[in-house]
Amino acid sequence: MAPVRAVPVRDARGAWADIAALGVSQIVGYGTLYYSFGILAPAMARDVGWPTEWVFGTLSVALLAGGLVAPWTGRWLDRFGAGRVMATGSVAAAGALVAAALAPAAPAFVLALVAIEVASTFVQYGAAFPLLVQLHPGTAQRSILYLTLIAGFASTLFWPLTTWLHGTMSWREVYLVFAAMNVAVCLPIHLWLARRPKASALPAVEAEPIAPVTPARGLVPPSLRSRAFLLMGIAFAFQSLVVSSVLVHMLPILSALGLGLAGVMVSTVFGPAQVAGRFTLMVFGRDLSPLALAAISAALLPASLVLLAATAPSAFGAAVFAALFGLGNGLYSIVGGTLPLALFGPEGYGALQGRVTSIRLIVGSVAPFAFALATDWIGVGGGLLITALLGCAAVLAFTAVGLLVKNAACAASNASANVSYDA
C-alpha cells in the first residue's frame, strides 16, 4: 500500500491563516453586497420612485448579469489566480457601491446594481472556493467547510448592523460605509492571499494533522460527466430558487406573517444555525459523503418553508423555521464547493465553479422578483408552499446523481473483476 503523502507543517499553518482571513472577507462581502439589500430595498424604491417589487426585479436582472459573467470569471480564476481576481473584485465592489450611492436617477441605479452583482462573482464563494483549491488542494474540501463556518456569521452580523446604520443614515450613506469596508478590510486580505505560495511550492517537513481529503480524480468517469453535471446543475438551480427567494425576503416574510418585531429577533437564529450545522458536520460528519450532504441540505430547505407556513404566526414555529433553513442553507453553501470537487476533481476547478455559479445565479435571479409577485397574488403562505414544492425537485436531482455514481462504481467494479478473472 502506497504511503499517504504528508502535508507540510508550513502549509498547515498557512492554511489556517488563509481560511481565517478569507472568512473575514466573505463576511464583509456577503454582508455588504447581498444580505443588506432586503433591508435597504424599500428605501431605495422610495428614493427612485418605484414600487418595491420593481427594485427586487432590478436585483433579478443584476443577478442574471452576474450569472452570465460567472463562466468567464471561473476561467480567469484558473488563468490569473483566484487571489488576484478577488483583489480586483474588492475594488470593483467598492466602486459599484459608490456608484449606487451616488446614482442620480433610476437608470444609473440599475447599472450600479448590475455592477454590484457582477463584482460579487469576483469576491464571494464562487471565487473563494477555487482560491482554497489552488492554495491547498490536498485539504480543499475540509478548508471549504472551515471557511463556510466562519462566513456563516455574515447574516447574523450584517442584518442588525444594516438595520442600525439605516436607522441613523440614508441607504446611500450606508452603501458608502460598505464601500469603505470593502476597500479597508477585503482588499488587503485579497492582496495578501494573492501573494501566498501554493502548497506544491512548499517543502514537505513533517506530517500535518489534517489528512488530504480531495480526490485526485472525480467520482464520475469521463463518459458520464455531462450527464452528472446536468443533474447537479438542475439540483443547484432549484436550491438557488428557494434560497434566493427566502434570503432576500426573510425579514419582510416574517413581518407579513404577523411576527412584527419578533421577526427581527427570530431572523437572528438563521446565522447561528448555519454555523451550528457546519460545526456539527465538522465534528460528527467527517464520513458523510458530499452527495449525502447535498440531499440533506436540499431536503431541509422545503421542510422549513412548510413548517413556517403551517405554524404562522407562531414565534416558536418561525424560530424553528429559521434554524432549519439556516442549517439547510449552511450545508448548501458547503455542497456548492465540495460536491463539484468530489464528482469532477480539482483540475480546472475554477472554470467548473464558474459554471456552477452561473447556473445558480441565472436561475436564482428570477426568484426575488417572482416570489414578490407570487406573494402579491396568493399571499405569503401560498408563495412559501410553491417555493417548497420547487425545492423538492432538488432532492430528486441529487438522488439521481447518487444513483448515477453508484451505477458507474458498480460497472467499474464488475469490469475490474472480469479482468482479474480473465487473467
PDB file of C-alpha atoms in Angstrom, residues 142-415:
ATOM      1  CA  ARG A 142     -12.071  20.433   4.671  1.00  0.00           C
ATOM      2  CA  SER A 143     -10.857  24.010   4.116  1.00  0.00           C
ATOM      3  CA  ILE A 144     -14.115  24.887   2.348  1.00  0.00           C
ATOM      4  CA  LEU A 145     -16.040  23.605   5.371  1.00  0.00           C
ATOM      5  CA  TYR A 146     -13.970  25.740   7.751  1.00  0.00           C
ATOM      6  CA  LEU A 147     -14.399  28.796   5.529  1.00  0.00           C
ATOM      7  CA  THR A 148     -18.180  28.486   5.438  1.00  0.00           C
ATOM      8  CA  LEU A 149     -18.148  28.011   9.210  1.00  0.00           C
ATOM      9  CA  ILE A 150     -16.679  31.490   9.596  1.00  0.00           C
ATOM     10  CA  ALA A 151     -18.621  33.153   6.779  1.00  0.00           C
ATOM     11  CA  GLY A 152     -21.915  31.870   8.226  1.00  0.00           C
ATOM     12  CA  PHE A 153     -21.897  34.835  10.579  1.00  0.00           C
ATOM     13  CA  ALA A 154     -22.424  37.287   7.688  1.00  0.00           C
ATOM     14  CA  SER A 155     -26.204  37.499   8.061  1.00  0.00           C
ATOM     15  CA  THR A 156     -26.050  37.479  11.871  1.00  0.00           C
ATOM     16  CA  LEU A 157     -23.737  40.473  11.822  1.00  0.00           C
ATOM     17  CA  PHE A 158     -24.983  42.440   8.844  1.00  0.00           C
ATOM     18  CA  TRP A 159     -28.771  42.226   9.237  1.00  0.00           C
ATOM     19  CA  PRO A 160     -28.678  44.051  12.589  1.00  0.00           C
ATOM     20  CA  LEU A 161     -25.730  46.218  11.507  1.00  0.00           C
ATOM     21  CA  THR A 162     -27.536  47.341   8.362  1.00  0.00           C
ATOM     22  CA  THR A 163     -30.740  47.970  10.342  1.00  0.00           C
ATOM     23  CA  TRP A 164     -28.825  50.052  12.898  1.00  0.00           C
ATOM     24  CA  LEU A 165     -26.936  52.031  10.273  1.00  0.00           C
ATOM     25  CA  HIS A 166     -30.092  52.678   8.283  1.00  0.00           C
ATOM     26  CA  GLY A 167     -31.741  53.992  11.445  1.00  0.00           C
ATOM     27  CA  THR A 168     -29.169  56.778  11.601  1.00  0.00           C
ATOM     28  CA  MET A 169     -28.396  57.431   7.930  1.00  0.00           C
ATOM     29  CA  SER A 170     -29.839  57.054   4.439  1.00  0.00           C
ATOM     30  CA  TRP A 171     -29.360  53.932   2.346  1.00  0.00           C
ATOM     31  CA  ARG A 172     -26.936  55.890   0.160  1.00  0.00           C
ATOM     32  CA  GLU A 173     -24.735  56.694   3.150  1.00  0.00           C
ATOM     33  CA  VAL A 174     -24.917  53.060   4.265  1.00  0.00           C
ATOM     34  CA  TYR A 175     -23.629  51.976   0.858  1.00  0.00           C
ATOM     35  CA  LEU A 176     -20.736  54.455   1.146  1.00  0.00           C
ATOM     36  CA  VAL A 177     -19.819  52.903   4.502  1.00  0.00           C
ATOM     37  CA  PHE A 178     -19.981  49.440   2.927  1.00  0.00           C
ATOM     38  CA  ALA A 179     -17.772  50.574   0.035  1.00  0.00           C
ATOM     39  CA  ALA A 180     -15.170  51.729   2.531  1.00  0.00           C
ATOM     40  CA  MET A 181     -15.322  48.342   4.273  1.00  0.00           C
ATOM     41  CA  ASN A 182     -14.583  46.527   1.011  1.00  0.00           C
ATOM     42  CA  VAL A 183     -11.502  48.682   0.444  1.00  0.00           C
ATOM     43  CA  ALA A 184     -10.252  48.797   4.035  1.00  0.00           C
ATOM     44  CA  VAL A 185     -10.942  45.172   5.003  1.00  0.00           C
ATOM     45  CA  CYS A 186     -11.299  42.949   1.940  1.00  0.00           C
ATOM     46  CA  LEU A 187      -8.756  44.449  -0.443  1.00  0.00           C
ATOM     47  CA  PRO A 188      -5.724  44.000   1.878  1.00  0.00           C
ATOM     48  CA  ILE A 189      -6.785  40.419   2.620  1.00  0.00           C
ATOM     49  CA  HIS A 190      -7.132  39.526  -1.045  1.00  0.00           C
ATOM     50  CA  LEU A 191      -3.849  41.202  -1.956  1.00  0.00           C
ATOM     51  CA  TRP A 192      -2.101  39.190   0.770  1.00  0.00           C
ATOM     52  CA  LEU A 193      -3.736  35.952  -0.365  1.00  0.00           C
ATOM     53  CA  ALA A 194      -2.730  36.679  -3.959  1.00  0.00           C
ATOM     54  CA  ARG A 195       0.914  36.588  -2.802  1.00  0.00           C
ATOM     55  CA  ARG A 196       0.548  33.375  -0.763  1.00  0.00           C
ATOM     56  CA  PRO A 197       2.589  30.483  -2.234  1.00  0.00           C
ATOM     57  CA  LYS A 198       0.770  27.396  -3.402  1.00  0.00           C
ATOM     58  CA  ALA A 199       1.072  24.269  -1.285  1.00  0.00           C
ATOM     59  CA  SER A 200       3.061  22.494  -4.014  1.00  0.00           C
ATOM     60  CA  ALA A 201       5.745  25.175  -3.761  1.00  0.00           C
ATOM     61  CA  LEU A 202       6.433  24.445  -0.079  1.00  0.00           C
ATOM     62  CA  PRO A 203       8.907  21.777   1.028  1.00  0.00           C
ATOM     63  CA  ALA A 204       7.498  18.859   2.988  1.00  0.00           C
ATOM     64  CA  VAL A 205       8.712  18.960   6.595  1.00  0.00           C
ATOM     65  CA  GLU A 206       6.602  16.581   8.601  1.00  0.00           C
ATOM     66  CA  ALA A 207       3.110  15.147   8.742  1.00  0.00           C
ATOM     67  CA  GLU A 208       0.238  17.564   9.250  1.00  0.00           C
ATOM     68  CA  PRO A 209      -2.834  16.737  11.342  1.00  0.00           C
ATOM     69  CA  ILE A 210      -5.386  17.387   8.590  1.00  0.00           C
ATOM     70  CA  ALA A 211      -5.300  14.450   6.173  1.00  0.00           C
ATOM     71  CA  PRO A 212      -5.738  15.148   2.473  1.00  0.00           C
ATOM     72  CA  VAL A 213      -9.374  14.698   1.535  1.00  0.00           C
ATOM     73  CA  THR A 214      -9.583  15.950  -2.031  1.00  0.00           C
ATOM     74  CA  PRO A 215      -9.686  13.112  -4.577  1.00  0.00           C
ATOM     75  CA  ALA A 216      -7.084  13.242  -7.337  1.00  0.00           C
ATOM     76  CA  ARG A 217      -9.850  12.366  -9.772  1.00  0.00           C
ATOM     77  CA  GLY A 218     -13.562  12.803  -9.507  1.00  0.00           C
ATOM     78  CA  LEU A 219     -16.074  10.084  -8.754  1.00  0.00           C
ATOM     79  CA  VAL A 220     -17.690  10.448 -12.165  1.00  0.00           C
ATOM     80  CA  PRO A 221     -15.998   8.718 -15.132  1.00  0.00           C
ATOM     81  CA  PRO A 222     -15.385  10.870 -18.221  1.00  0.00           C
ATOM     82  CA  SER A 223     -18.206   9.223 -20.179  1.00  0.00           C
ATOM     83  CA  LEU A 224     -20.798  10.322 -17.602  1.00  0.00           C
ATOM     84  CA  ARG A 225     -19.509  13.792 -16.747  1.00  0.00           C
ATOM     85  CA  SER A 226     -22.001  15.659 -18.949  1.00  0.00           C
ATOM     86  CA  ARG A 227     -24.996  13.771 -17.554  1.00  0.00           C
ATOM     87  CA  ALA A 228     -23.800  14.141 -13.969  1.00  0.00           C
ATOM     88  CA  PHE A 229     -23.180  17.868 -14.405  1.00  0.00           C
ATOM     89  CA  LEU A 230     -26.631  18.349 -15.907  1.00  0.00           C
ATOM     90  CA  LEU A 231     -28.327  16.637 -12.960  1.00  0.00           C
ATOM     91  CA  MET A 232     -26.177  18.510 -10.458  1.00  0.00           C
ATOM     92  CA  GLY A 233     -26.912  21.783 -12.221  1.00  0.00           C
ATOM     93  CA  ILE A 234     -30.670  21.123 -12.069  1.00  0.00           C
ATOM     94  CA  ALA A 235     -30.424  20.425  -8.352  1.00  0.00           C
ATOM     95  CA  PHE A 236     -28.429  23.596  -7.687  1.00  0.00           C
ATOM     96  CA  ALA A 237     -30.869  25.605  -9.796  1.00  0.00           C
ATOM     97  CA  PHE A 238     -33.884  24.603  -7.707  1.00  0.00           C
ATOM     98  CA  GLN A 239     -31.974  25.112  -4.486  1.00  0.00           C
ATOM     99  CA  SER A 240     -30.995  28.561  -5.690  1.00  0.00           C
ATOM    100  CA  LEU A 241     -34.628  29.412  -6.334  1.00  0.00           C
ATOM    101  CA  VAL A 242     -35.520  28.532  -2.748  1.00  0.00           C
ATOM    102  CA  VAL A 243     -32.534  30.218  -1.133  1.00  0.00           C
ATOM    103  CA  SER A 244     -32.712  33.412  -3.211  1.00  0.00           C
ATOM    104  CA  SER A 245     -36.460  33.785  -2.658  1.00  0.00           C
ATOM    105  CA  VAL A 246     -36.276  33.485   1.100  1.00  0.00           C
ATOM    106  CA  LEU A 247     -32.976  35.169   1.973  1.00  0.00           C
ATOM    107  CA  VAL A 248     -33.770  38.394   0.156  1.00  0.00           C
ATOM    108  CA  HIS A 249     -37.273  38.491   1.646  1.00  0.00           C
ATOM    109  CA  MET A 250     -36.507  36.983   5.076  1.00  0.00           C
ATOM    110  CA  LEU A 251     -37.500  39.972   7.223  1.00  0.00           C
ATOM    111  CA  PRO A 252     -40.466  41.030   5.021  1.00  0.00           C
ATOM    112  CA  ILE A 253     -41.784  37.426   5.109  1.00  0.00           C
ATOM    113  CA  LEU A 254     -41.678  37.279   8.891  1.00  0.00           C
ATOM    114  CA  SER A 255     -43.254  40.716   9.165  1.00  0.00           C
ATOM    115  CA  ALA A 256     -46.063  39.810   6.725  1.00  0.00           C
ATOM    116  CA  LEU A 257     -46.831  36.699   8.774  1.00  0.00           C
ATOM    117  CA  GLY A 258     -47.630  38.880  11.778  1.00  0.00           C
ATOM    118  CA  LEU A 259     -44.416  38.396  13.731  1.00  0.00           C
ATOM    119  CA  GLY A 260     -43.582  42.095  13.845  1.00  0.00           C
ATOM    120  CA  LEU A 261     -40.541  42.963  15.922  1.00  0.00           C
ATOM    121  CA  ALA A 262     -40.217  39.319  16.939  1.00  0.00           C
ATOM    122  CA  GLY A 263     -39.422  38.592  13.306  1.00  0.00           C
ATOM    123  CA  VAL A 264     -36.168  40.545  13.572  1.00  0.00           C
ATOM    124  CA  MET A 265     -35.233  38.553  16.669  1.00  0.00           C
ATOM    125  CA  VAL A 266     -36.190  35.268  15.001  1.00  0.00           C
ATOM    126  CA  SER A 267     -34.072  36.089  11.955  1.00  0.00           C
ATOM    127  CA  THR A 268     -31.001  36.184  14.180  1.00  0.00           C
ATOM    128  CA  VAL A 269     -31.427  32.428  14.637  1.00  0.00           C
ATOM    129  CA  PHE A 270     -30.625  31.922  10.960  1.00  0.00           C
ATOM    130  CA  GLY A 271     -26.939  32.816  11.065  1.00  0.00           C
ATOM    131  CA  PRO A 272     -26.043  30.788  14.176  1.00  0.00           C
ATOM    132  CA  ALA A 273     -27.976  27.833  12.718  1.00  0.00           C
ATOM    133  CA  GLN A 274     -25.784  27.970   9.619  1.00  0.00           C
ATOM    134  CA  VAL A 275     -22.692  27.927  11.789  1.00  0.00           C
ATOM    135  CA  ALA A 276     -24.062  25.223  14.110  1.00  0.00           C
ATOM    136  CA  GLY A 277     -24.827  22.965  11.152  1.00  0.00           C
ATOM    137  CA  ARG A 278     -21.358  23.414   9.716  1.00  0.00           C
ATOM    138  CA  PHE A 279     -19.738  22.874  13.118  1.00  0.00           C
ATOM    139  CA  THR A 280     -21.755  19.691  13.656  1.00  0.00           C
ATOM    140  CA  LEU A 281     -20.689  18.485  10.232  1.00  0.00           C
ATOM    141  CA  MET A 282     -17.065  19.294  11.040  1.00  0.00           C
ATOM    142  CA  VAL A 283     -17.171  17.275  14.276  1.00  0.00           C
ATOM    143  CA  PHE A 284     -19.536  14.413  13.503  1.00  0.00           C
ATOM    144  CA  GLY A 285     -19.896  14.325   9.723  1.00  0.00           C
ATOM    145  CA  ARG A 286     -16.378  13.519   8.602  1.00  0.00           C
ATOM    146  CA  ASP A 287     -17.535  10.294   6.924  1.00  0.00           C
ATOM    147  CA  LEU A 288     -20.595  11.859   5.287  1.00  0.00           C
ATOM    148  CA  SER A 289     -20.215  11.962   1.507  1.00  0.00           C
ATOM    149  CA  PRO A 290     -20.793  15.228  -0.378  1.00  0.00           C
ATOM    150  CA  LEU A 291     -23.725  13.589  -2.190  1.00  0.00           C
ATOM    151  CA  ALA A 292     -25.433  12.614   1.078  1.00  0.00           C
ATOM    152  CA  LEU A 293     -24.793  16.109   2.386  1.00  0.00           C
ATOM    153  CA  ALA A 294     -26.321  17.591  -0.763  1.00  0.00           C
ATOM    154  CA  ALA A 295     -29.521  15.555  -0.367  1.00  0.00           C
ATOM    155  CA  ILE A 296     -29.828  16.512   3.307  1.00  0.00           C
ATOM    156  CA  SER A 297     -29.351  20.215   2.611  1.00  0.00           C
ATOM    157  CA  ALA A 298     -31.880  20.088  -0.232  1.00  0.00           C
ATOM    158  CA  ALA A 299     -34.498  18.385   1.970  1.00  0.00           C
ATOM    159  CA  LEU A 300     -34.124  20.801   4.897  1.00  0.00           C
ATOM    160  CA  LEU A 301     -34.986  23.880   2.843  1.00  0.00           C
ATOM    161  CA  PRO A 302     -38.524  22.955   1.675  1.00  0.00           C
ATOM    162  CA  ALA A 303     -39.274  21.292   5.026  1.00  0.00           C
ATOM    163  CA  SER A 304     -38.541  24.549   6.813  1.00  0.00           C
ATOM    164  CA  LEU A 305     -40.817  26.548   4.486  1.00  0.00           C
ATOM    165  CA  VAL A 306     -43.728  24.154   5.001  1.00  0.00           C
ATOM    166  CA  LEU A 307     -43.256  24.426   8.764  1.00  0.00           C
ATOM    167  CA  LEU A 308     -43.250  28.240   8.643  1.00  0.00           C
ATOM    168  CA  ALA A 309     -46.406  28.376   6.532  1.00  0.00           C
ATOM    169  CA  ALA A 310     -48.180  25.847   8.775  1.00  0.00           C
ATOM    170  CA  THR A 311     -47.319  27.452  12.123  1.00  0.00           C
ATOM    171  CA  ALA A 312     -47.527  31.195  11.359  1.00  0.00           C
ATOM    172  CA  PRO A 313     -47.837  33.483  13.249  1.00  0.00           C
ATOM    173  CA  SER A 314     -46.205  31.380  15.959  1.00  0.00           C
ATOM    174  CA  ALA A 315     -42.866  32.869  17.026  1.00  0.00           C
ATOM    175  CA  PHE A 316     -41.686  29.427  18.101  1.00  0.00           C
ATOM    176  CA  GLY A 317     -42.567  27.947  14.705  1.00  0.00           C
ATOM    177  CA  ALA A 318     -40.744  30.807  12.998  1.00  0.00           C
ATOM    178  CA  ALA A 319     -37.688  30.217  15.168  1.00  0.00           C
ATOM    179  CA  VAL A 320     -37.652  26.527  14.229  1.00  0.00           C
ATOM    180  CA  PHE A 321     -38.037  27.533  10.575  1.00  0.00           C
ATOM    181  CA  ALA A 322     -35.078  29.903  10.833  1.00  0.00           C
ATOM    182  CA  ALA A 323     -33.000  27.172  12.459  1.00  0.00           C
ATOM    183  CA  LEU A 324     -33.855  24.545   9.827  1.00  0.00           C
ATOM    184  CA  PHE A 325     -33.486  26.958   6.931  1.00  0.00           C
ATOM    185  CA  GLY A 326     -30.201  28.233   8.316  1.00  0.00           C
ATOM    186  CA  LEU A 327     -28.984  24.665   8.718  1.00  0.00           C
ATOM    187  CA  GLY A 328     -30.010  23.767   5.163  1.00  0.00           C
ATOM    188  CA  ASN A 329     -28.521  26.928   3.687  1.00  0.00           C
ATOM    189  CA  GLY A 330     -25.318  26.427   5.623  1.00  0.00           C
ATOM    190  CA  LEU A 331     -24.917  22.942   4.194  1.00  0.00           C
ATOM    191  CA  TYR A 332     -25.955  24.197   0.746  1.00  0.00           C
ATOM    192  CA  SER A 333     -23.039  26.629   0.780  1.00  0.00           C
ATOM    193  CA  ILE A 334     -20.626  23.790   1.567  1.00  0.00           C
ATOM    194  CA  VAL A 335     -22.118  21.492  -1.073  1.00  0.00           C
ATOM    195  CA  GLY A 336     -21.684  24.178  -3.722  1.00  0.00           C
ATOM    196  CA  GLY A 337     -17.940  23.886  -3.252  1.00  0.00           C
ATOM    197  CA  THR A 338     -17.351  20.282  -2.233  1.00  0.00           C
ATOM    198  CA  LEU A 339     -19.750  18.375  -4.493  1.00  0.00           C
ATOM    199  CA  PRO A 340     -18.286  19.570  -7.839  1.00  0.00           C
ATOM    200  CA  LEU A 341     -14.817  18.888  -6.418  1.00  0.00           C
ATOM    201  CA  ALA A 342     -15.772  15.361  -5.338  1.00  0.00           C
ATOM    202  CA  LEU A 343     -17.590  14.493  -8.567  1.00  0.00           C
ATOM    203  CA  PHE A 344     -15.199  16.006 -11.115  1.00  0.00           C
ATOM    204  CA  GLY A 345     -11.875  16.508  -9.318  1.00  0.00           C
ATOM    205  CA  PRO A 346      -9.666  19.587  -8.803  1.00  0.00           C
ATOM    206  CA  GLU A 347      -8.406  20.019 -12.374  1.00  0.00           C
ATOM    207  CA  GLY A 348      -9.972  23.110 -13.913  1.00  0.00           C
ATOM    208  CA  TYR A 349     -11.947  23.666 -10.725  1.00  0.00           C
ATOM    209  CA  GLY A 350     -12.142  27.435 -11.183  1.00  0.00           C
ATOM    210  CA  ALA A 351     -13.881  27.121 -14.542  1.00  0.00           C
ATOM    211  CA  LEU A 352     -16.138  24.397 -13.146  1.00  0.00           C
ATOM    212  CA  GLN A 353     -17.079  26.551 -10.172  1.00  0.00           C
ATOM    213  CA  GLY A 354     -17.794  29.398 -12.575  1.00  0.00           C
ATOM    214  CA  ARG A 355     -20.301  27.233 -14.446  1.00  0.00           C
ATOM    215  CA  VAL A 356     -21.941  26.180 -11.182  1.00  0.00           C
ATOM    216  CA  THR A 357     -22.133  29.788 -10.029  1.00  0.00           C
ATOM    217  CA  SER A 358     -23.611  30.768 -13.383  1.00  0.00           C
ATOM    218  CA  ILE A 359     -26.392  28.194 -13.095  1.00  0.00           C
ATOM    219  CA  ARG A 360     -27.227  29.193  -9.548  1.00  0.00           C
ATOM    220  CA  LEU A 361     -27.273  32.901 -10.308  1.00  0.00           C
ATOM    221  CA  ILE A 362     -29.125  32.779 -13.606  1.00  0.00           C
ATOM    222  CA  VAL A 363     -31.913  30.544 -12.321  1.00  0.00           C
ATOM    223  CA  GLY A 364     -31.934  32.199  -8.907  1.00  0.00           C
ATOM    224  CA  SER A 365     -32.094  35.643 -10.475  1.00  0.00           C
ATOM    225  CA  VAL A 366     -35.801  35.310 -11.115  1.00  0.00           C
ATOM    226  CA  ALA A 367     -36.519  34.213  -7.553  1.00  0.00           C
ATOM    227  CA  PRO A 368     -36.729  37.528  -5.609  1.00  0.00           C
ATOM    228  CA  PHE A 369     -38.981  39.171  -8.190  1.00  0.00           C
ATOM    229  CA  ALA A 370     -41.075  36.053  -8.800  1.00  0.00           C
ATOM    230  CA  PHE A 371     -41.561  35.483  -5.083  1.00  0.00           C
ATOM    231  CA  ALA A 372     -42.619  39.099  -4.582  1.00  0.00           C
ATOM    232  CA  LEU A 373     -45.224  38.754  -7.359  1.00  0.00           C
ATOM    233  CA  ALA A 374     -46.411  35.389  -6.034  1.00  0.00           C
ATOM    234  CA  THR A 375     -46.995  36.767  -2.558  1.00  0.00           C
ATOM    235  CA  ASP A 376     -48.982  39.657  -4.039  1.00  0.00           C
ATOM    236  CA  TRP A 377     -51.236  37.206  -5.892  1.00  0.00           C
ATOM    237  CA  ILE A 378     -51.652  34.338  -3.431  1.00  0.00           C
ATOM    238  CA  GLY A 379     -50.232  35.611  -0.162  1.00  0.00           C
ATOM    239  CA  VAL A 380     -47.054  34.795   1.721  1.00  0.00           C
ATOM    240  CA  GLY A 381     -48.272  31.357   2.793  1.00  0.00           C
ATOM    241  CA  GLY A 382     -49.047  30.297  -0.757  1.00  0.00           C
ATOM    242  CA  GLY A 383     -45.749  31.630  -2.013  1.00  0.00           C
ATOM    243  CA  LEU A 384     -43.884  29.635   0.639  1.00  0.00           C
ATOM    244  CA  LEU A 385     -45.664  26.395  -0.287  1.00  0.00           C
ATOM    245  CA  ILE A 386     -44.981  26.792  -4.020  1.00  0.00           C
ATOM    246  CA  THR A 387     -41.347  27.520  -3.277  1.00  0.00           C
ATOM    247  CA  ALA A 388     -41.175  24.423  -1.071  1.00  0.00           C
ATOM    248  CA  LEU A 389     -42.605  22.286  -3.872  1.00  0.00           C
ATOM    249  CA  LEU A 390     -39.940  23.537  -6.265  1.00  0.00           C
ATOM    250  CA  GLY A 391     -37.298  22.807  -3.649  1.00  0.00           C
ATOM    251  CA  CYS A 392     -38.291  19.134  -3.575  1.00  0.00           C
ATOM    252  CA  ALA A 393     -37.080  18.820  -7.179  1.00  0.00           C
ATOM    253  CA  ALA A 394     -33.532  19.425  -5.934  1.00  0.00           C
ATOM    254  CA  VAL A 395     -33.772  16.372  -3.680  1.00  0.00           C
ATOM    255  CA  LEU A 396     -34.817  14.235  -6.632  1.00  0.00           C
ATOM    256  CA  ALA A 397     -31.984  15.554  -8.817  1.00  0.00           C
ATOM    257  CA  PHE A 398     -29.317  14.894  -6.178  1.00  0.00           C
ATOM    258  CA  THR A 399     -30.734  11.394  -5.712  1.00  0.00           C
ATOM    259  CA  ALA A 400     -30.378  10.829  -9.453  1.00  0.00           C
ATOM    260  CA  VAL A 401     -26.728  11.942  -9.295  1.00  0.00           C
ATOM    261  CA  GLY A 402     -26.147   9.457  -6.474  1.00  0.00           C
ATOM    262  CA  LEU A 403     -27.656   6.623  -8.490  1.00  0.00           C
ATOM    263  CA  LEU A 404     -25.531   7.581 -11.477  1.00  0.00           C
ATOM    264  CA  VAL A 405     -22.336   7.489  -9.403  1.00  0.00           C
ATOM    265  CA  LYS A 406     -23.348   4.211  -7.750  1.00  0.00           C
ATOM    266  CA  ASN A 407     -24.075   2.528 -11.087  1.00  0.00           C
ATOM    267  CA  ALA A 408     -20.777   3.798 -12.505  1.00  0.00           C
ATOM    268  CA  ALA A 409     -18.895   2.417  -9.497  1.00  0.00           C
ATOM    269  CA  CYS A 410     -20.640  -0.962  -9.831  1.00  0.00           C
ATOM    270  CA  ALA A 411     -19.841  -1.111 -13.540  1.00  0.00           C
ATOM    271  CA  ALA A 412     -16.186  -0.300 -12.865  1.00  0.00           C
ATOM    272  CA  SER A 413     -16.044  -2.921 -10.118  1.00  0.00           C
ATOM    273  CA  ASN A 414     -17.566  -5.569 -12.382  1.00  0.00           C
ATOM    274  CA  ALA A 415     -15.169  -4.701 -15.181  1.00  0.00           C
TER     275      ALA A 415
END
